[in-house]
mmCIF file of C-alpha atoms in Angstrom:
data_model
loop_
_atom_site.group_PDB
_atom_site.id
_atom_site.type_symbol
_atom_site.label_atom_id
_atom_site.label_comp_id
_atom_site.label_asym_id
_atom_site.label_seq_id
_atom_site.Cartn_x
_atom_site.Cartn_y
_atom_site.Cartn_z
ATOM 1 C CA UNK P 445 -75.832 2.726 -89.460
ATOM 2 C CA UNK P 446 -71.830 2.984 -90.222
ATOM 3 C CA UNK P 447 -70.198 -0.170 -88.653
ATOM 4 C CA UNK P 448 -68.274 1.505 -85.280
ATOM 5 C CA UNK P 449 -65.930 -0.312 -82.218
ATOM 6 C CA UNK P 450 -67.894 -1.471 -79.527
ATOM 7 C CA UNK P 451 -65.453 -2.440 -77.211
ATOM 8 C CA UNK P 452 -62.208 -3.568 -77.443
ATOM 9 C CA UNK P 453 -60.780 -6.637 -75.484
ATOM 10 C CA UNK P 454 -57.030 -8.252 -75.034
ATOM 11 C CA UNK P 455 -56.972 -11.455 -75.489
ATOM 12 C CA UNK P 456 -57.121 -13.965 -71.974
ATOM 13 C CA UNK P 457 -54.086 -16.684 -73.319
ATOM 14 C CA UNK P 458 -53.748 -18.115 -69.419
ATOM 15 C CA UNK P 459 -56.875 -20.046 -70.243
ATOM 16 C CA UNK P 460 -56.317 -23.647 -72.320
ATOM 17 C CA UNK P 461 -59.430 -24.656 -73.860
ATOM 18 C CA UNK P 462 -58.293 -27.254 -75.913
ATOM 19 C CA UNK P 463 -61.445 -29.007 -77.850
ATOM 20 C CA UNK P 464 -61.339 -32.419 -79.363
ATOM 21 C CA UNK P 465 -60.096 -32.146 -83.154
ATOM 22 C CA UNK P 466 -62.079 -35.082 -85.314
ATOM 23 C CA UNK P 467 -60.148 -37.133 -87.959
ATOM 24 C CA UNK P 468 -63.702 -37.966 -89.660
ATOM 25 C CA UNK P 469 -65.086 -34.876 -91.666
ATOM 26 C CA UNK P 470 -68.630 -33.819 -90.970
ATOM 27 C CA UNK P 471 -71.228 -34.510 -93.972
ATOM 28 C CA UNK P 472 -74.608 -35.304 -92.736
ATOM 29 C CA UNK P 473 -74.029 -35.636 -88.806
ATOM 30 C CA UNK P 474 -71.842 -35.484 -86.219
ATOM 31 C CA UNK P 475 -69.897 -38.269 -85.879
ATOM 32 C CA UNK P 476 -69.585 -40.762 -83.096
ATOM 33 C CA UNK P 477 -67.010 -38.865 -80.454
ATOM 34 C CA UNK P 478 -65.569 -42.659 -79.881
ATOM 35 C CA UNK P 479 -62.228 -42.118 -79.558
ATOM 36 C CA UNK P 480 -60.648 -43.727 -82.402
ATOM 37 C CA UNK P 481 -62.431 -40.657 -83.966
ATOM 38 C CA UNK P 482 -60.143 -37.950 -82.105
ATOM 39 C CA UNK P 483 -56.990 -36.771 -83.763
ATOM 40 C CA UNK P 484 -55.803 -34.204 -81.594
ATOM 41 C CA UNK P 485 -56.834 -31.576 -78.895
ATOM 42 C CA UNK P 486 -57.674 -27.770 -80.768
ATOM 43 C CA UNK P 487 -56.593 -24.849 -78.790
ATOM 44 C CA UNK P 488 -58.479 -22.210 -80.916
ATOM 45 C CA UNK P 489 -55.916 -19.161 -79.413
ATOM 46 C CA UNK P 490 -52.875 -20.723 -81.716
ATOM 47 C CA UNK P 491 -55.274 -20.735 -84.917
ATOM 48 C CA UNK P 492 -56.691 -17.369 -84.158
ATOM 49 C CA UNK P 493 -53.794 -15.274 -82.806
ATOM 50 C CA UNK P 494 -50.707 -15.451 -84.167
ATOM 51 C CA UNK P 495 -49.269 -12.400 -82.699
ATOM 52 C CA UNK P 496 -50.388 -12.219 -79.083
ATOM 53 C CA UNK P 497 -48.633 -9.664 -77.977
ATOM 54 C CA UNK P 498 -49.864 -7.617 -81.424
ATOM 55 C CA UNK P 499 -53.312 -9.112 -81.191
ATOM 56 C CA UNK P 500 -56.904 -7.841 -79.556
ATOM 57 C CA UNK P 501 -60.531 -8.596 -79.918
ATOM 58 C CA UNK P 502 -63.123 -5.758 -80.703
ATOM 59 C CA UNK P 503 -66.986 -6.101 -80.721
ATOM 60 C CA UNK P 504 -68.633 -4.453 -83.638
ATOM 61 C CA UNK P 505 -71.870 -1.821 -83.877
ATOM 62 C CA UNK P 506 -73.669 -1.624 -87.129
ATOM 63 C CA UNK P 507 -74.381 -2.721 -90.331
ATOM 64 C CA UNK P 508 -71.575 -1.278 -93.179
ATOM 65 C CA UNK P 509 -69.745 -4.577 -93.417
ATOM 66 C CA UNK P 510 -72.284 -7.086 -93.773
ATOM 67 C CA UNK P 511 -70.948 -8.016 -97.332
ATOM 68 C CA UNK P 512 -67.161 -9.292 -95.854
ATOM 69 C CA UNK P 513 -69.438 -11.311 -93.428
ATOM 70 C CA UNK P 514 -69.018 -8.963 -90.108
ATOM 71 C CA UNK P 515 -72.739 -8.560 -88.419
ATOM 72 C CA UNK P 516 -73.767 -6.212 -85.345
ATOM 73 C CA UNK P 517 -72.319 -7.932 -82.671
ATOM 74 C CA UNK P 518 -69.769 -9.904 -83.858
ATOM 75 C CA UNK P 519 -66.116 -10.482 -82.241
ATOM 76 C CA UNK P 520 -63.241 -9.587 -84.406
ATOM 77 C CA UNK P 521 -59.823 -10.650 -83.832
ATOM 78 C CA UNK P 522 -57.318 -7.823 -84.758
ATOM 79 C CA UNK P 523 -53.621 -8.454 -85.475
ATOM 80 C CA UNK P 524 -51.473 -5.275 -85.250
ATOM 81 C CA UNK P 525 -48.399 -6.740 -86.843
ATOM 82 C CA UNK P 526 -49.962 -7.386 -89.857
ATOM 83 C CA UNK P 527 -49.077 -4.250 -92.193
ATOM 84 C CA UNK P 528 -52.293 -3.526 -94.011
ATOM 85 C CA UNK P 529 -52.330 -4.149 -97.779
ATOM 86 C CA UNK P 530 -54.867 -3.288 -100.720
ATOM 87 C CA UNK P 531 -58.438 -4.350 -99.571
ATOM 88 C CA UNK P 532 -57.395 -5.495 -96.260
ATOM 89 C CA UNK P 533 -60.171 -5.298 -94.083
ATOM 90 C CA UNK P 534 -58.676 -2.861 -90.638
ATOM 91 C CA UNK P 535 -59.679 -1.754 -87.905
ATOM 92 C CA UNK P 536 -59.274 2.482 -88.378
ATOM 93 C CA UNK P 537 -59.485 5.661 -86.213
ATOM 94 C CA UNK P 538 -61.073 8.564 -88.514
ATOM 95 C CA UNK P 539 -61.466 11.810 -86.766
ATOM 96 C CA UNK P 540 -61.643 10.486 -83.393
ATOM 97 C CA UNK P 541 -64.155 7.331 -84.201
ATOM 98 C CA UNK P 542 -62.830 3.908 -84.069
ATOM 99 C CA UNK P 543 -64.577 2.021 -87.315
ATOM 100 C CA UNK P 544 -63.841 -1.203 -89.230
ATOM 101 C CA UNK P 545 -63.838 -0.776 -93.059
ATOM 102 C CA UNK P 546 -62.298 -2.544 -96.027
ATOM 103 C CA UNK P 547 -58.483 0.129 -97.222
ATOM 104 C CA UNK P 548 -58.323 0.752 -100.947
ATOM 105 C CA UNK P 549 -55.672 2.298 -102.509
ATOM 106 C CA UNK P 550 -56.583 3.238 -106.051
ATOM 107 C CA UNK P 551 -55.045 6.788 -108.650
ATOM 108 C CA UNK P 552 -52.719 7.338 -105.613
ATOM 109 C CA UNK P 553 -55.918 7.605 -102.993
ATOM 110 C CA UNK P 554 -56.345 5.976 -99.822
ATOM 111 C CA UNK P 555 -60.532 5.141 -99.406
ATOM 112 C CA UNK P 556 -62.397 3.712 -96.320
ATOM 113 C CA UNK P 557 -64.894 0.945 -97.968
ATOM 114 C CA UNK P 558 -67.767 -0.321 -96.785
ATOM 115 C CA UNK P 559 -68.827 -3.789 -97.294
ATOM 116 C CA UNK P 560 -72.316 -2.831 -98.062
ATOM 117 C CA UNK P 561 -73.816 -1.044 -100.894
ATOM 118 C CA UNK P 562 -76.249 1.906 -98.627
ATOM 119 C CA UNK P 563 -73.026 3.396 -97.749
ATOM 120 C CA UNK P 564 -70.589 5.596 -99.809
ATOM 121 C CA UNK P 565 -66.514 5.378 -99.485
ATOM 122 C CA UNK P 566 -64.971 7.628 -97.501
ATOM 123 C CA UNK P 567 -61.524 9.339 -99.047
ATOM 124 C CA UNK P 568 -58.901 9.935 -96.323
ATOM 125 C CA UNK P 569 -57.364 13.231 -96.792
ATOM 126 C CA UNK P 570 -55.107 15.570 -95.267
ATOM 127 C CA UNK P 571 -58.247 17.183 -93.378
ATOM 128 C CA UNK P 572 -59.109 13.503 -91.488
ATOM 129 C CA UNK P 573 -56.859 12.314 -88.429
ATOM 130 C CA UNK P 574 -56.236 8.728 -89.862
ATOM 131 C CA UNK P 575 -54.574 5.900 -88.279
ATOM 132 C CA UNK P 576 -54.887 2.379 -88.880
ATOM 133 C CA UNK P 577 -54.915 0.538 -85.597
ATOM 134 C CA UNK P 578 -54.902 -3.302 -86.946
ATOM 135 C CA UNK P 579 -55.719 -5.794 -89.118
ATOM 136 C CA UNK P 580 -58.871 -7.894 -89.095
ATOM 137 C CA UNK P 581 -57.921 -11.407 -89.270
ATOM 138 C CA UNK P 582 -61.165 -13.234 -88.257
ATOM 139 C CA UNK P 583 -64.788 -12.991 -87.671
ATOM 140 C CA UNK P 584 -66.254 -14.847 -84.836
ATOM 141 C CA UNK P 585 -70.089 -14.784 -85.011
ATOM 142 C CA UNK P 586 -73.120 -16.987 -84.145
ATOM 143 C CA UNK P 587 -74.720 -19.042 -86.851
#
């Protein structure tokens, strides 16, 4: 199965979920949440989206980019004022189909990479409607 869109969701930045941030680092436990322990509240929208106005979450189908860490059903924030460099990981319309896939730019040729080995790259060419929608900036997935 290629690795497809989903859906694709603006980000909600009314919300403030601020979460405790813990001075003590984690090594075998969770620490005490006393609150000596507590260095600051976390407010995971300003250390995910830098860009809101740029920025939108899409939820993936398949399996093609298990290797950068991006599973069937993860959540990927997607930055659209990033400009996409060598081996950027994007979020791409080919022909018609939104997918997410790895750019490479190698002998003056633009490829579509998969993260995975069972699938081969695809070369964008003058036949393919191409357009490069965003850049993946993080992977939100369950453990």
């Amino acid at each position: 199965m290629n690795t497809t869109i989903e859906s694709v969701y603006w980000p909600d930045r009314s919300t403030k979920w601020a979460r405790p941030l813990f001075l003590a680092s984690v090594s075998a436990g969770f620490p005490s949440p006393a609150e000596d322990y507590v260095e600051s509240r976390l407010d995971l929208n300003r250390h995910l989206i830098k860009h809101p106005a740029a920025t939108f979450f899409v939820r993936v189908a398949g399996d093609s980019m298990t290797g950068a860490g991006i599973h069937q059903g993860d959540i990927l924030v997607v930055d659209r004022a990033i400009e996409p460099t060598d081996q950027s990981v994007v979020i791409a319309i080919i022909d018609g189909e939104l997918t997410v896939k790895r750019i490479c730019t190698k002998d003056g040729k633009l490829r579509l990479m998969a993260d995975n080995c069972n699938y081969q790259p695809l070369e964008v060419t003058e036949e393919h409607t191409f357009e490069i929608w965003g850049v993946v900036t993080h992977v939100i997935h369950p453990l």
